[in-house]
Amino acid sequence: GGVGTQFRNLKFPESGVNSSNARLAVVQGCQIIGCYFESGAFDQGAAVSVGDSDTRLEGCTFICVSVSTAPAPAVSTAGVSRLMVKNCVFDGGTSGFANGIAFTNNTNALTLCVFEGVTLRNGADLELTSGANSMTGLVQLGSPGGGGRLVW
């Protein structure tokens, strides 16, 4: 989505063909509110790729619906600032996401980011740091849903 775009109450079903592209790539100031994302065996790219600052994910569900092949992480970032992830659910379903990671930060540091009321279910992990990359901000997990880890 373009700068400042809002996506509200949309369902993004799993892909029907192999794809390494993100289904939704967002840039500065985008808001994704109340959306439902399925990741299946053909989803080898993130459901959402966050590439710029001031992005908000609120009240969204990210679920792995594959029963065999683990899809790519549901959300992927490339070191952004002021990312807000609020009241979202990450659910690994039956097969889980690749390496158990539902949210990953691929490059550079996450700065001034807030993760509030995030629920991790069925082995869905939240990976906020990767290698030497760091994260500054607040993390407050929601209700325990079973098996998810916070990798900081």
JSON list of C-alpha atoms in Angstrom, two decimals:
[
{"chain": "A", "resi": 1, "resn": "GLY", "atom": "CA", "xyz": [0.00, 0.00, 0.00]},
{"chain": "A", "resi": 2, "resn": "GLY", "atom": "CA", "xyz": [1.06, 3.56, -0.61]},
{"chain": "A", "resi": 3, "resn": "VAL", "atom": "CA", "xyz": [2.03, 6.11, 2.03]},
{"chain": "A", "resi": 4, "resn": "GLY", "atom": "CA", "xyz": [-0.72, 6.48, 4.64]},
{"chain": "A", "resi": 5, "resn": "THR", "atom": "CA", "xyz": [-2.99, 3.78, 3.20]},
{"chain": "A", "resi": 6, "resn": "GLN", "atom": "CA", "xyz": [-5.49, 2.06, 5.53]},
{"chain": "A", "resi": 7, "resn": "PHE", "atom": "CA", "xyz": [-6.63, -1.54, 5.17]},
{"chain": "A", "resi": 8, "resn": "ARG", "atom": "CA", "xyz": [-9.65, -2.39, 7.35]},
{"chain": "A", "resi": 9, "resn": "ASN", "atom": "CA", "xyz": [-11.59, -5.60, 7.97]},
{"chain": "A", "resi": 10, "resn": "LEU", "atom": "CA", "xyz": [-10.23, -7.54, 5.01]},
{"chain": "A", "resi": 11, "resn": "LYS", "atom": "CA", "xyz": [-9.60, -11.27, 4.67]},
{"chain": "A", "resi": 12, "resn": "PHE", "atom": "CA", "xyz": [-6.46, -12.40, 2.87]},
{"chain": "A", "resi": 13, "resn": "PRO", "atom": "CA", "xyz": [-6.83, -16.15, 2.12]},
{"chain": "A", "resi": 14, "resn": "GLU", "atom": "CA", "xyz": [-3.85, -18.45, 1.62]},
{"chain": "A", "resi": 15, "resn": "SER", "atom": "CA", "xyz": [-2.23, -18.44, -1.82]},
{"chain": "A", "resi": 16, "resn": "GLY", "atom": "CA", "xyz": [-3.34, -21.06, -4.33]},
{"chain": "A", "resi": 17, "resn": "VAL", "atom": "CA", "xyz": [-0.01, -21.13, -6.19]},
{"chain": "A", "resi": 18, "resn": "ASN", "atom": "CA", "xyz": [3.64, -20.93, -5.10]},
{"chain": "A", "resi": 19, "resn": "SER", "atom": "CA", "xyz": [4.62, -17.37, -4.31]},
{"chain": "A", "resi": 20, "resn": "SER", "atom": "CA", "xyz": [7.65, -15.84, -2.61]},
{"chain": "A", "resi": 21, "resn": "ASN", "atom": "CA", "xyz": [6.15, -12.34, -2.73]},
{"chain": "A", "resi": 22, "resn": "ALA", "atom": "CA", "xyz": [4.50, -10.68, 0.24]},
{"chain": "A", "resi": 23, "resn": "ARG", "atom": "CA", "xyz": [0.74, -10.48, -0.23]},
{"chain": "A", "resi": 24, "resn": "LEU", "atom": "CA", "xyz": [0.69, -6.99, 1.26]},
{"chain": "A", "resi": 25, "resn": "ALA", "atom": "CA", "xyz": [3.79, -4.75, 1.21]},
{"chain": "A", "resi": 26, "resn": "VAL", "atom": "CA", "xyz": [3.31, -1.57, 3.19]},
{"chain": "A", "resi": 27, "resn": "VAL", "atom": "CA", "xyz": [5.27, 1.66, 3.43]},
{"chain": "A", "resi": 28, "resn": "GLN", "atom": "CA", "xyz": [5.30, 4.69, 5.72]},
{"chain": "A", "resi": 29, "resn": "GLY", "atom": "CA", "xyz": [2.20, 5.43, 7.74]},
{"chain": "A", "resi": 30, "resn": "CYS", "atom": "CA", "xyz": [0.11, 2.44, 6.63]},
{"chain": "A", "resi": 31, "resn": "GLN", "atom": "CA", "xyz": [-2.52, 1.05, 8.97]},
{"chain": "A", "resi": 32, "resn": "ILE", "atom": "CA", "xyz": [-3.81, -2.52, 8.88]},
{"chain": "A", "resi": 33, "resn": "ILE", "atom": "CA", "xyz": [-6.79, -2.83, 11.20]},
{"chain": "A", "resi": 34, "resn": "GLY", "atom": "CA", "xyz": [-9.06, -5.82, 11.88]},
{"chain": "A", "resi": 35, "resn": "CYS", "atom": "CA", "xyz": [-7.71, -7.93, 9.02]},
{"chain": "A", "resi": 36, "resn": "TYR", "atom": "CA", "xyz": [-7.44, -11.72, 8.82]},
{"chain": "A", "resi": 37, "resn": "PHE", "atom": "CA", "xyz": [-4.44, -13.34, 7.12]},
{"chain": "A", "resi": 38, "resn": "GLU", "atom": "CA", "xyz": [-4.14, -17.03, 6.27]},
{"chain": "A", "resi": 39, "resn": "SER", "atom": "CA", "xyz": [-0.75, -18.52, 5.39]},
{"chain": "A", "resi": 40, "resn": "GLY", "atom": "CA", "xyz": [-0.67, -21.87, 3.60]},
{"chain": "A", "resi": 41, "resn": "ALA", "atom": "CA", "xyz": [1.79, -24.27, 2.04]},
{"chain": "A", "resi": 42, "resn": "PHE", "atom": "CA", "xyz": [2.26, -22.11, -1.08]},
{"chain": "A", "resi": 43, "resn": "ASP", "atom": "CA", "xyz": [3.01, -18.92, 0.90]},
{"chain": "A", "resi": 44, "resn": "GLN", "atom": "CA", "xyz": [6.79, -18.70, 0.86]},
{"chain": "A", "resi": 45, "resn": "GLY", "atom": "CA", "xyz": [6.68, -14.92, 1.24]},
{"chain": "A", "resi": 46, "resn": "ALA", "atom": "CA", "xyz": [5.32, -13.04, 4.23]},
{"chain": "A", "resi": 47, "resn": "ALA", "atom": "CA", "xyz": [1.63, -12.20, 4.41]},
{"chain": "A", "resi": 48, "resn": "VAL", "atom": "CA", "xyz": [2.67, -8.64, 5.35]},
{"chain": "A", "resi": 49, "resn": "SER", "atom": "CA", "xyz": [6.02, -7.01, 4.62]},
{"chain": "A", "resi": 50, "resn": "VAL", "atom": "CA", "xyz": [6.65, -3.80, 6.58]},
{"chain": "A", "resi": 51, "resn": "GLY", "atom": "CA", "xyz": [9.31, -1.72, 4.86]},
{"chain": "A", "resi": 52, "resn": "ASP", "atom": "CA", "xyz": [8.99, 1.71, 6.43]},
{"chain": "A", "resi": 53, "resn": "SER", "atom": "CA", "xyz": [8.23, 3.60, 9.62]},
{"chain": "A", "resi": 54, "resn": "ASP", "atom": "CA", "xyz": [5.00, 4.57, 11.39]},
{"chain": "A", "resi": 55, "resn": "THR", "atom": "CA", "xyz": [3.08, 1.41, 10.43]},
{"chain": "A", "resi": 56, "resn": "ARG", "atom": "CA", "xyz": [0.26, 0.10, 12.63]},
{"chain": "A", "resi": 57, "resn": "LEU", "atom": "CA", "xyz": [-1.13, -3.45, 12.82]},
{"chain": "A", "resi": 58, "resn": "GLU", "atom": "CA", "xyz": [-4.14, -3.58, 15.13]},
{"chain": "A", "resi": 59, "resn": "GLY", "atom": "CA", "xyz": [-6.70, -6.27, 15.90]},
{"chain": "A", "resi": 60, "resn": "CYS", "atom": "CA", "xyz": [-5.40, -8.57, 13.16]},
{"chain": "A", "resi": 61, "resn": "THR", "atom": "CA", "xyz": [-5.18, -12.35, 13.08]},
{"chain": "A", "resi": 62, "resn": "PHE", "atom": "CA", "xyz": [-2.32, -14.17, 11.36]},
{"chain": "A", "resi": 63, "resn": "ILE", "atom": "CA", "xyz": [-2.90, -17.93, 11.13]},
{"chain": "A", "resi": 64, "resn": "CYS", "atom": "CA", "xyz": [-1.09, -20.85, 9.52]},
{"chain": "A", "resi": 65, "resn": "VAL", "atom": "CA", "xyz": [-3.73, -22.99, 7.77]},
{"chain": "A", "resi": 66, "resn": "SER", "atom": "CA", "xyz": [-1.29, -25.47, 6.20]},
{"chain": "A", "resi": 67, "resn": "VAL", "atom": "CA", "xyz": [-1.42, -29.02, 7.52]},
{"chain": "A", "resi": 68, "resn": "SER", "atom": "CA", "xyz": [1.95, -30.06, 6.07]},
{"chain": "A", "resi": 69, "resn": "THR", "atom": "CA", "xyz": [4.40, -27.47, 4.70]},
{"chain": "A", "resi": 70, "resn": "ALA", "atom": "CA", "xyz": [5.32, -24.57, 6.98]},
{"chain": "A", "resi": 71, "resn": "PRO", "atom": "CA", "xyz": [4.77, -21.19, 5.29]},
{"chain": "A", "resi": 72, "resn": "ALA", "atom": "CA", "xyz": [7.03, -18.15, 5.64]},
{"chain": "A", "resi": 73, "resn": "PRO", "atom": "CA", "xyz": [6.62, -15.90, 8.69]},
{"chain": "A", "resi": 74, "resn": "ALA", "atom": "CA", "xyz": [3.33, -14.00, 8.63]},
{"chain": "A", "resi": 75, "resn": "VAL", "atom": "CA", "xyz": [4.96, -10.59, 9.15]},
{"chain": "A", "resi": 76, "resn": "SER", "atom": "CA", "xyz": [8.43, -9.54, 8.04]},
{"chain": "A", "resi": 77, "resn": "THR", "atom": "CA", "xyz": [10.13, -6.22, 8.71]},
{"chain": "A", "resi": 78, "resn": "ALA", "atom": "CA", "xyz": [13.34, -4.66, 7.50]},
{"chain": "A", "resi": 79, "resn": "GLY", "atom": "CA", "xyz": [14.36, -2.59, 10.52]},
{"chain": "A", "resi": 80, "resn": "VAL", "atom": "CA", "xyz": [11.70, 0.07, 10.96]},
{"chain": "A", "resi": 81, "resn": "SER", "atom": "CA", "xyz": [10.87, 2.79, 13.48]},
{"chain": "A", "resi": 82, "resn": "ARG", "atom": "CA", "xyz": [7.65, 3.42, 15.37]},
{"chain": "A", "resi": 83, "resn": "LEU", "atom": "CA", "xyz": [5.91, 0.17, 14.42]},
{"chain": "A", "resi": 84, "resn": "MET", "atom": "CA", "xyz": [2.77, -0.47, 16.50]},
{"chain": "A", "resi": 85, "resn": "VAL", "atom": "CA", "xyz": [1.47, -4.05, 16.78]},
{"chain": "A", "resi": 86, "resn": "LYS", "atom": "CA", "xyz": [-1.58, -4.00, 19.06]},
{"chain": "A", "resi": 87, "resn": "ASN", "atom": "CA", "xyz": [-4.06, -6.73, 20.03]},
{"chain": "A", "resi": 88, "resn": "CYS", "atom": "CA", "xyz": [-2.96, -9.06, 17.25]},
{"chain": "A", "resi": 89, "resn": "VAL", "atom": "CA", "xyz": [-3.04, -12.87, 17.29]},
{"chain": "A", "resi": 90, "resn": "PHE", "atom": "CA", "xyz": [-0.34, -15.04, 15.71]},
{"chain": "A", "resi": 91, "resn": "ASP", "atom": "CA", "xyz": [-1.42, -18.68, 15.47]},
{"chain": "A", "resi": 92, "resn": "GLY", "atom": "CA", "xyz": [0.86, -21.46, 14.21]},
{"chain": "A", "resi": 93, "resn": "GLY", "atom": "CA", "xyz": [-2.08, -23.79, 13.53]},
{"chain": "A", "resi": 94, "resn": "THR", "atom": "CA", "xyz": [-1.19, -27.43, 12.79]},
{"chain": "A", "resi": 95, "resn": "SER", "atom": "CA", "xyz": [2.13, -27.16, 10.94]},
{"chain": "A", "resi": 96, "resn": "GLY", "atom": "CA", "xyz": [3.42, -23.84, 12.28]},
{"chain": "A", "resi": 97, "resn": "PHE", "atom": "CA", "xyz": [5.31, -21.14, 10.43]},
{"chain": "A", "resi": 98, "resn": "ALA", "atom": "CA", "xyz": [8.82, -21.77, 9.02]},
{"chain": "A", "resi": 99, "resn": "ASN", "atom": "CA", "xyz": [11.20, -22.30, 11.96]},
{"chain": "A", "resi": 100, "resn": "GLY", "atom": "CA", "xyz": [8.25, -21.48, 14.24]},
{"chain": "A", "resi": 101, "resn": "ILE", "atom": "CA", "xyz": [8.62, -17.77, 13.49]},
{"chain": "A", "resi": 102, "resn": "ALA", "atom": "CA", "xyz": [5.38, -15.86, 12.90]},
{"chain": "A", "resi": 103, "resn": "PHE", "atom": "CA", "xyz": [6.94, -12.37, 13.06]},
{"chain": "A", "resi": 104, "resn": "THR", "atom": "CA", "xyz": [10.53, -11.64, 12.03]},
{"chain": "A", "resi": 105, "resn": "ASN", "atom": "CA", "xyz": [12.81, -8.65, 11.76]},
{"chain": "A", "resi": 106, "resn": "ASN", "atom": "CA", "xyz": [15.17, -9.43, 8.88]},
{"chain": "A", "resi": 107, "resn": "THR", "atom": "CA", "xyz": [17.58, -6.52, 8.81]},
{"chain": "A", "resi": 108, "resn": "ASN", "atom": "CA", "xyz": [18.61, -3.51, 10.87]},
{"chain": "A", "resi": 109, "resn": "ALA", "atom": "CA", "xyz": [17.26, -2.50, 14.26]},
{"chain": "A", "resi": 110, "resn": "LEU", "atom": "CA", "xyz": [13.63, -2.01, 15.27]},
{"chain": "A", "resi": 111, "resn": "THR", "atom": "CA", "xyz": [13.47, 1.33, 17.09]},
{"chain": "A", "resi": 112, "resn": "LEU", "atom": "CA", "xyz": [10.76, 2.87, 19.26]},
{"chain": "A", "resi": 113, "resn": "CYS", "atom": "CA", "xyz": [8.39, 0.00, 18.47]},
{"chain": "A", "resi": 114, "resn": "VAL", "atom": "CA", "xyz": [5.42, -1.14, 20.56]},
{"chain": "A", "resi": 115, "resn": "PHE", "atom": "CA", "xyz": [3.99, -4.65, 20.75]},
{"chain": "A", "resi": 116, "resn": "GLU", "atom": "CA", "xyz": [0.94, -4.51, 23.02]},
{"chain": "A", "resi": 117, "resn": "GLY", "atom": "CA", "xyz": [-1.58, -7.26, 23.74]},
{"chain": "A", "resi": 118, "resn": "VAL", "atom": "CA", "xyz": [0.02, -9.66, 21.24]},
{"chain": "A", "resi": 119, "resn": "THR", "atom": "CA", "xyz": [-1.15, -13.29, 21.59]},
{"chain": "A", "resi": 120, "resn": "LEU", "atom": "CA", "xyz": [1.08, -16.16, 20.44]},
{"chain": "A", "resi": 121, "resn": "ARG", "atom": "CA", "xyz": [-0.67, -19.51, 19.85]},
{"chain": "A", "resi": 122, "resn": "ASN", "atom": "CA", "xyz": [0.39, -22.99, 18.74]},
{"chain": "A", "resi": 123, "resn": "GLY", "atom": "CA", "xyz": [4.12, -22.34, 18.61]},
{"chain": "A", "resi": 124, "resn": "ALA", "atom": "CA", "xyz": [3.99, -18.98, 16.83]},
{"chain": "A", "resi": 125, "resn": "ASP", "atom": "CA", "xyz": [7.16, -17.08, 17.81]},
{"chain": "A", "resi": 126, "resn": "LEU", "atom": "CA", "xyz": [7.78, -13.34, 17.83]},
{"chain": "A", "resi": 127, "resn": "GLU", "atom": "CA", "xyz": [11.40, -12.72, 16.68]},
{"chain": "A", "resi": 128, "resn": "LEU", "atom": "CA", "xyz": [12.27, -9.09, 17.34]},
{"chain": "A", "resi": 129, "resn": "THR", "atom": "CA", "xyz": [16.02, -9.34, 16.92]},
{"chain": "A", "resi": 130, "resn": "SER", "atom": "CA", "xyz": [18.06, -11.10, 14.29]},
{"chain": "A", "resi": 131, "resn": "GLY", "atom": "CA", "xyz": [21.80, -11.55, 14.66]},
{"chain": "A", "resi": 132, "resn": "ALA", "atom": "CA", "xyz": [23.35, -8.25, 15.73]},
{"chain": "A", "resi": 133, "resn": "ASN", "atom": "CA", "xyz": [20.13, -6.33, 15.10]},
{"chain": "A", "resi": 134, "resn": "SER", "atom": "CA", "xyz": [18.44, -4.92, 18.18]},
{"chain": "A", "resi": 135, "resn": "MET", "atom": "CA", "xyz": [15.01, -3.69, 19.24]},
{"chain": "A", "resi": 136, "resn": "THR", "atom": "CA", "xyz": [14.02, -0.75, 21.41]},
{"chain": "A", "resi": 137, "resn": "GLY", "atom": "CA", "xyz": [10.51, -0.13, 22.63]},
{"chain": "A", "resi": 138, "resn": "LEU", "atom": "CA", "xyz": [7.83, -1.97, 24.59]},
{"chain": "A", "resi": 139, "resn": "VAL", "atom": "CA", "xyz": [6.63, -5.56, 24.47]},
{"chain": "A", "resi": 140, "resn": "GLN", "atom": "CA", "xyz": [3.52, -6.58, 26.44]},
{"chain": "A", "resi": 141, "resn": "LEU", "atom": "CA", "xyz": [2.10, -9.95, 25.49]},
{"chain": "A", "resi": 142, "resn": "GLY", "atom": "CA", "xyz": [-1.62, -10.69, 25.69]},
{"chain": "A", "resi": 143, "resn": "SER", "atom": "CA", "xyz": [-3.28, -13.85, 26.93]},
{"chain": "A", "resi": 144, "resn": "PRO", "atom": "CA", "xyz": [-1.12, -16.96, 26.89]},
{"chain": "A", "resi": 145, "resn": "GLY", "atom": "CA", "xyz": [-2.23, -19.02, 23.93]},
{"chain": "A", "resi": 146, "resn": "GLY", "atom": "CA", "xyz": [0.23, -21.85, 24.23]},
{"chain": "A", "resi": 147, "resn": "GLY", "atom": "CA", "xyz": [3.68, -22.50, 22.93]},
{"chain": "A", "resi": 148, "resn": "GLY", "atom": "CA", "xyz": [4.76, -19.17, 21.43]},
{"chain": "A", "resi": 149, "resn": "ARG", "atom": "CA", "xyz": [8.10, -17.61, 22.34]},
{"chain": "A", "resi": 150, "resn": "LEU", "atom": "CA", "xyz": [9.46, -14.09, 22.42]},
{"chain": "A", "resi": 151, "resn": "VAL", "atom": "CA", "xyz": [12.94, -13.94, 20.86]},
{"chain": "A", "resi": 152, "resn": "TRP", "atom": "CA", "xyz": [14.52, -10.66, 21.90]}
]
